[in-house]
Every structure is written in C-alpha cells, then in structure tokens.
Steps between C-alpha positions, in 0.01 A plus 500: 500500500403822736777681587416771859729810603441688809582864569362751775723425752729702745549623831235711721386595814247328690175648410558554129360328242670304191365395172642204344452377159514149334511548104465158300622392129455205302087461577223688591536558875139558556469099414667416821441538859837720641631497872688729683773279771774691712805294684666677760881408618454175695150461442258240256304686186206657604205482248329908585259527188403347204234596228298261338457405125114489521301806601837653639431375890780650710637259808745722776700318756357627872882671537373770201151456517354869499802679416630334140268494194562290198364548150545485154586759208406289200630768249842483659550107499542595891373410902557769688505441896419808684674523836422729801582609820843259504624363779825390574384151493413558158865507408615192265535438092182534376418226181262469243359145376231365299383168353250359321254331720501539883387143678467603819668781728498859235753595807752180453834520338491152368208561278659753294812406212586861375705730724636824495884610621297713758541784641642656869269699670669709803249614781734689783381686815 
C-alpha cells in the first residue's frame, strides 16, 4: 500500500516558478519510479515527467521540456518537480503517481495504480 499527497500549488503569474512536492507513506518511495500528470478543464491527463526507479533517469513531456525539473529528496520520502517560467497553458491540477514497474510509456497514465488528490496550479497573465 503507498499512499502520495501533493502540495506546492497556487496561483501565479506567468513567468514565475512553482515547486511542487509529492511525499509518499507506506514504502520506500525511492523503490518506485514516480510521475508527474496535469488535467486541465476539458482536456485528457497529460503525462509531463516521471523519474525512474533505476539510476534515477528523468523523462519530460516536450510541453515542459527545459523549463520543469524533477528529482528526488530521499531523506524526505518526497519528488519534488521544479517548475519555471509558467505559462498560462501550464494551468491545470497537477498529480502525483507511482507504481511498481513501468512496461512501457514512463509518461502514460495507465501504467501507474497510486494517485494523489492533486493539486491546482494557477498561471494568470
């Protein structure tokens, strides 16, 4: 059982930057390969970043690539996903997953079975 909560979110400004952080109980989060997905109002889940479970690869959807970072603070249980220079398309609730082996796509919802509540990030002009 691995249960995620997300915090960081909140409304900004384009331009500013956002941390948000995905803390795990239950298991040792470092065992398992964590994504980042957003869903925006009328829109499918978008799979933005995801961190491996072996040598802690990072994958970034082409939408974030260059501007979001992912990575992991093993002392805190926690992924962190590092986000700069938001855009307005940016806006949506942010969620944390994670699962225990990834067959294919680190970037597709159905390969993960643990979700956060997630978490509304704001980006405004």
């Amino acid at each position: 059982q691995v249960q995620l909560v997300e915090s960081g979110g909140g409304l900004v400004q384009a331009g500013d930057s956002l941390r948000l952080s995905c803390t795990a109980s239950g298991r040792t989060f470092s065992w398992y390969p964590v994504a980042w997905f957003r869903q925006a109002p009328g829109k499918e889940r978008e799979g933005i970043s995801c961190i491996s479970s072996y040598r802690d690869k990072t994958y970034y959807a082409d939408s974030v690539k260059g501007r979001f970072t992912i990575a992991r603070d093993n002392s805190k249980n926690t992924v962190l996903l590092q986000m700069n220079n938001l855009e307005v398309e940016d806006t949506a609730v942010y969620y944390c997953a994670a699962t225990g082996w990834v067959g294919g796509d680190f970037l597709e919802a159905s390969e993960y079975n643990y979700w956060g509540q997630g978490t509304q990030v704001t980006v405004s002009t």
